[in-house]
Structures are given as structure tokens and as C-alpha cells.
mmCIF file of C-alpha atoms in Angstrom:
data_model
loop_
_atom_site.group_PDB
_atom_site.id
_atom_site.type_symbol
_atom_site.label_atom_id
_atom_site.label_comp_id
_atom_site.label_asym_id
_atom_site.label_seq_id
_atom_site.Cartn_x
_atom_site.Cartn_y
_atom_site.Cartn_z
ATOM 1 C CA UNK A 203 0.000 0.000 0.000
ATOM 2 C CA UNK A 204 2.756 2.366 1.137
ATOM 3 C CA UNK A 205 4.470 1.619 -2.617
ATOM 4 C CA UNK A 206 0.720 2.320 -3.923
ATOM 5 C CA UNK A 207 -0.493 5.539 -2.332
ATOM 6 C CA UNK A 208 2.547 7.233 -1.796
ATOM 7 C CA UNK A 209 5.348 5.958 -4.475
ATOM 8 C CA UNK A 210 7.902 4.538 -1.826
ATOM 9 C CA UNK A 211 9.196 1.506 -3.185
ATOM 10 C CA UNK A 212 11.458 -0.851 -1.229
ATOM 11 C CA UNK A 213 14.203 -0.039 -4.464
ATOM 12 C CA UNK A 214 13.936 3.851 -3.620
ATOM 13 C CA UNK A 215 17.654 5.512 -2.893
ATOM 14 C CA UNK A 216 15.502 7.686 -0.377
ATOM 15 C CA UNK A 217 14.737 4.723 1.348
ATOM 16 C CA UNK A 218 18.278 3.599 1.485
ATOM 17 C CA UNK A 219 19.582 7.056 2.692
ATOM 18 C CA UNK A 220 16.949 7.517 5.503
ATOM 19 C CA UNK A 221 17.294 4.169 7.011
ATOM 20 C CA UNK A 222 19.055 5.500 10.206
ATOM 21 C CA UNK A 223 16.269 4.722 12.938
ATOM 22 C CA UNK A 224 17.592 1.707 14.656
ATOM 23 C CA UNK A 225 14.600 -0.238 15.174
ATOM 24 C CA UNK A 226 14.478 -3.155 17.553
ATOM 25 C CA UNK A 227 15.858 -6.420 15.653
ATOM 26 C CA UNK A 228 16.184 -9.911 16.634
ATOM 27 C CA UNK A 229 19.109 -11.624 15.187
ATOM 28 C CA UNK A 230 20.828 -15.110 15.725
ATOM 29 C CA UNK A 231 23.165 -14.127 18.260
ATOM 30 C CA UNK A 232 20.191 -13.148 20.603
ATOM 31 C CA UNK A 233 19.646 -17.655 20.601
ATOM 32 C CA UNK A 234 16.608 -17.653 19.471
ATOM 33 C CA UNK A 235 17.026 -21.089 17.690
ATOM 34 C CA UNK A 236 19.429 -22.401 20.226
ATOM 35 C CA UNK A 237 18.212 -24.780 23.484
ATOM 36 C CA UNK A 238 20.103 -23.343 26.428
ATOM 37 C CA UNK A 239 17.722 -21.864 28.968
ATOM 38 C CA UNK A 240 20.000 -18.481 29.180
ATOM 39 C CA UNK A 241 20.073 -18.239 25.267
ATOM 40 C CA UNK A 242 16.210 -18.818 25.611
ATOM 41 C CA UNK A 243 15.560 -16.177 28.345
ATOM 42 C CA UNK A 244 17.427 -13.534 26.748
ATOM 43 C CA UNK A 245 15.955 -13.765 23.042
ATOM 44 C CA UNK A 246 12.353 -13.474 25.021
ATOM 45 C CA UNK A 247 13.845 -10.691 26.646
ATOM 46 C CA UNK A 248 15.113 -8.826 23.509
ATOM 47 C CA UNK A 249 11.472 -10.141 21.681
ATOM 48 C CA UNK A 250 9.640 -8.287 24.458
ATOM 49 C CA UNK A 251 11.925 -5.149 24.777
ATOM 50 C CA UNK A 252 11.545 -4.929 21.153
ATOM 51 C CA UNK A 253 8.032 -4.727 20.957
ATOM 52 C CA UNK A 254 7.822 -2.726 23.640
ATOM 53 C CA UNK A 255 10.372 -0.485 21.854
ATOM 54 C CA UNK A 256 8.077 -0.681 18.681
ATOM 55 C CA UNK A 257 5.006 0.718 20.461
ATOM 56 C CA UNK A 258 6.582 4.391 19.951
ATOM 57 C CA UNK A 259 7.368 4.007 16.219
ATOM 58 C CA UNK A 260 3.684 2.630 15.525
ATOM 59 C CA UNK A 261 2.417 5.905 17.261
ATOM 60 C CA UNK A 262 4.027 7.600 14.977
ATOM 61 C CA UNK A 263 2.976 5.380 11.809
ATOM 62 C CA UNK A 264 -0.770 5.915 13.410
ATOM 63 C CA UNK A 265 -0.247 9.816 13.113
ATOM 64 C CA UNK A 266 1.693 9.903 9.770
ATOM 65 C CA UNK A 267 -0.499 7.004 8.024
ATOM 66 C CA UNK A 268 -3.843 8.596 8.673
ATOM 67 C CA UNK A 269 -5.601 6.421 5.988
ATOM 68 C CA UNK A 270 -5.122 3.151 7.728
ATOM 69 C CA UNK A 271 -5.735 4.978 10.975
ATOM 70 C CA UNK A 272 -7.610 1.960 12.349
ATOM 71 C CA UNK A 273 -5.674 -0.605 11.012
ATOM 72 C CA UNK A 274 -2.391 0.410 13.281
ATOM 73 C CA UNK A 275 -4.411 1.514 16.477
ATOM 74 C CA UNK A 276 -5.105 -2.338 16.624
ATOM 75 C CA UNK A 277 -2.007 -3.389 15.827
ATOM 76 C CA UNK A 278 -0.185 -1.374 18.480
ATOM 77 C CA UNK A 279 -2.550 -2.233 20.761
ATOM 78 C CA UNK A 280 -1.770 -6.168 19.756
ATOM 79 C CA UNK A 281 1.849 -5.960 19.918
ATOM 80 C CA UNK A 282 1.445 -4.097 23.340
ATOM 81 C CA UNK A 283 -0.462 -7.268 24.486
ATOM 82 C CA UNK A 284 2.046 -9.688 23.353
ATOM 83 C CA UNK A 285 5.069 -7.529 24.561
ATOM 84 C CA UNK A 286 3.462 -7.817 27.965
ATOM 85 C CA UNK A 287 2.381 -11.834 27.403
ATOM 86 C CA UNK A 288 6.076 -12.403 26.546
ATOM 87 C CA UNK A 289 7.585 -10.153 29.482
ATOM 88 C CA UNK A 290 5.445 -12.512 31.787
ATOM 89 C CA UNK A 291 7.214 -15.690 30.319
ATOM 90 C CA UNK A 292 10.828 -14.360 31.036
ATOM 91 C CA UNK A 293 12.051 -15.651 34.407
ATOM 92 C CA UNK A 294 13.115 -12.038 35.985
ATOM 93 C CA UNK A 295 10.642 -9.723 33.902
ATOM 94 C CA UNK A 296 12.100 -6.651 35.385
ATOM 95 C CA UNK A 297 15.015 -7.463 32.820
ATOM 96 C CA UNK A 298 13.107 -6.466 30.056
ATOM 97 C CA UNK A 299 13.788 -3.353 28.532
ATOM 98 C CA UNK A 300 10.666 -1.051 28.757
ATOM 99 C CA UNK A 301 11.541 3.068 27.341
ATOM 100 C CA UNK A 302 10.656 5.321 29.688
ATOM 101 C CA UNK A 303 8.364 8.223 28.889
ATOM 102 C CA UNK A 304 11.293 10.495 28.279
ATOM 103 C CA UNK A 305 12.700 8.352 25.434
ATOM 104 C CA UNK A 306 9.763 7.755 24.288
ATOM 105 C CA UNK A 307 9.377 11.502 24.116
ATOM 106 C CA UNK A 308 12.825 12.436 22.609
ATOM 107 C CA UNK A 309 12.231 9.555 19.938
ATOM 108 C CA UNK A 310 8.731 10.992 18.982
ATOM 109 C CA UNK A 311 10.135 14.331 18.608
ATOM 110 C CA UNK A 312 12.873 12.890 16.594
ATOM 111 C CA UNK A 313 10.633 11.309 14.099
ATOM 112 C CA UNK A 314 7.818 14.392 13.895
ATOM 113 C CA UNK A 315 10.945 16.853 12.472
ATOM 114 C CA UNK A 316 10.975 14.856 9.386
ATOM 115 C CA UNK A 317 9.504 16.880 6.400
ATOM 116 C CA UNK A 318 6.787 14.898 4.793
ATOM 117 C CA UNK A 319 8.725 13.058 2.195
ATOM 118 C CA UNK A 320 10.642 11.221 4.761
ATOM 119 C CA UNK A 321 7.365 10.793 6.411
ATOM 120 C CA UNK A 322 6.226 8.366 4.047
ATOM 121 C CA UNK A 323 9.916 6.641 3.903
ATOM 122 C CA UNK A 324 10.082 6.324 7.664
ATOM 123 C CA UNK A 325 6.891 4.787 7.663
ATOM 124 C CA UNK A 326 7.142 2.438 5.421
ATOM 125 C CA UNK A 327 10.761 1.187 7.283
ATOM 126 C CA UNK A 328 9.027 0.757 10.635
ATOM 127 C CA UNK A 329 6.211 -0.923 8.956
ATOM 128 C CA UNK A 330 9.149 -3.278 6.616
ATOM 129 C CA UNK A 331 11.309 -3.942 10.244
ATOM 130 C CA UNK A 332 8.023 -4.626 12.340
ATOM 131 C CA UNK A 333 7.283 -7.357 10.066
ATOM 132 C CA UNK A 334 10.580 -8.688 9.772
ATOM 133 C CA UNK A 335 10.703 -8.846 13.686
ATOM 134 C CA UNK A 336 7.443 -10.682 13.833
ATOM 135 C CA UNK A 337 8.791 -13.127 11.209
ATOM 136 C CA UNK A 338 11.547 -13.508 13.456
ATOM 137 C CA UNK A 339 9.358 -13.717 16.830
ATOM 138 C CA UNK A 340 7.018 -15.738 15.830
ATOM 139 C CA UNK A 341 9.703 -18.485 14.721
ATOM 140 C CA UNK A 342 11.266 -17.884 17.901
ATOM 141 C CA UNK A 343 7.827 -18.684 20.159
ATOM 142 C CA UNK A 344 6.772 -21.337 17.979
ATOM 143 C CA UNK A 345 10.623 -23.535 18.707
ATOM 144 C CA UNK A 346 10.350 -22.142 22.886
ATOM 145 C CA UNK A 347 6.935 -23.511 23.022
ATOM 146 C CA UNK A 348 8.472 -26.420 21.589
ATOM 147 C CA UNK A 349 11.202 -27.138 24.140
ATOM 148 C CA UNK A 350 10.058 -25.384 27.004
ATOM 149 C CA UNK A 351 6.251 -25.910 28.423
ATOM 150 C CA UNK A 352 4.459 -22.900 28.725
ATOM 151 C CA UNK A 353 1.032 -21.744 26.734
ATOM 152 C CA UNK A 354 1.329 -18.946 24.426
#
């Protein structure tokens, strides 16, 4: 859609230039395929900080992306939930990284100086990197609740 209504292509140079946000990312070396409890606890850890994380950036994609106004409400409210349900299924949940309202602030501000061309390019990056960390999540929670017994 973002390709559609606005012309921002994943093949844009603008999209390659702009791509200095450093959004949440889960990557091997956070275990998320590997069976040691620790390796397990800390990719749920960086799963739920990351989400958690992501809650400002969709803000901003609900204010920027008026059109599908709606459509990102529920899906921050969604990946709220499951940041929280995850948080619960780490053994010390205080460990998870949750940005205080000051970052959150500073980020938000951060984002809002853009002019509205980048608008559309950041938005379309948060909405690319939130669905490569669900990929990546979901594969993640599907192999813990496979050897580890909990209900997700």
C-alpha cells in the first residue's frame, strides 16, 4: 500500500539514505534457535523489549499514516499485548527493557521533524522492520513452546 499511495518503493535511494532509525531487531546471536535456557531467556527478553520499543514508532505510523488509521491503532494495541504476554514468560521480567516516557518523548520528537517526504519513507521502514521482527518472533515462540512448556 505504502508503494501504492505514496510511491515509496522498497528499491527507492531515499529509502536507502533515511534508514538510520535503529529499530528493535532480533538476530541469531540473541539464541533464538538455540536450546540453552540463558540463550532462551534472553531472546524473550530482547522479543519483548523490542516490541515494547516498537510501540513508539507505531504511534508515529498511526499519526503519519492517517488512511489506515484503524488498522495500526489495533495493531499497536496487539503488539502491546504480546510484549506484555512475553515479558510474563521471562524468568526475571524486570530485565526487560521497557523506554521510559522520556525516550519515548525524545524519539517521537525525533521522528515528527521529518519533512513529509521522509514521512512516508520512515513509515514504510518501521512498517518493513516490524514485520521482519514478527517473522523472526514468531519463529522464535513457535521452537520455545516447543522445548520449554508454557502456553502462548
Amino acid at each position: 500500500q505504502m508503494c501504492e499511495k505514496f510511491t515509496v518503493c522498497e528499491n527507492s535511494m531515499e529509502m536507502l539514505l533515511q534508514n538510520n532509525l535503529n529499530l528493535p531487531r532480533v538476530t541469531e546471536e540473541d539464541g533464538d534457535f538455540l536450546t540453552f535456557l540463558s540463550f532462551q531467556e534472553k531472546c524473550l527478553r530482547k522479543i519483548s523489549s523490542g516490541l515494547y520499543t516498537f510501540q513508539t514508532y507505531l504511534k508515529y505510523v498511526q499519526e503519519t499514516f492517517t488512511s489506515e488509521n484503524q488498522n495500526v491503532e489495533s495493531l499497536s494495541y496487539s503488539t502491546e499485548h504480546l510484549a506484555h504476554t512475553i515479558r510474563q514468560m521471562v524468568i526475571n521480567p524486570e530485565e526487560v527493557i521497557i523506554p521510559d516516557a522520556a525516550t519515548q518523548e525524545s524519539l517521537r520528537t525525533k521522528l515528527k521533524s521529518s519533512k513529509t517526504w521522509i514521512e512516508k519513507i520512515t513509515t514504510h521502514l518501521i512498517l518493513r522492520d516490524f514485520t521482519s521482527f514478527m517473522e523472526k518472533t514468531v519463529r522464535a515462540v513457535r521452537y520455545l513452546k516447543n522445548t520449554r512448556s508454557f502456553s502462548a
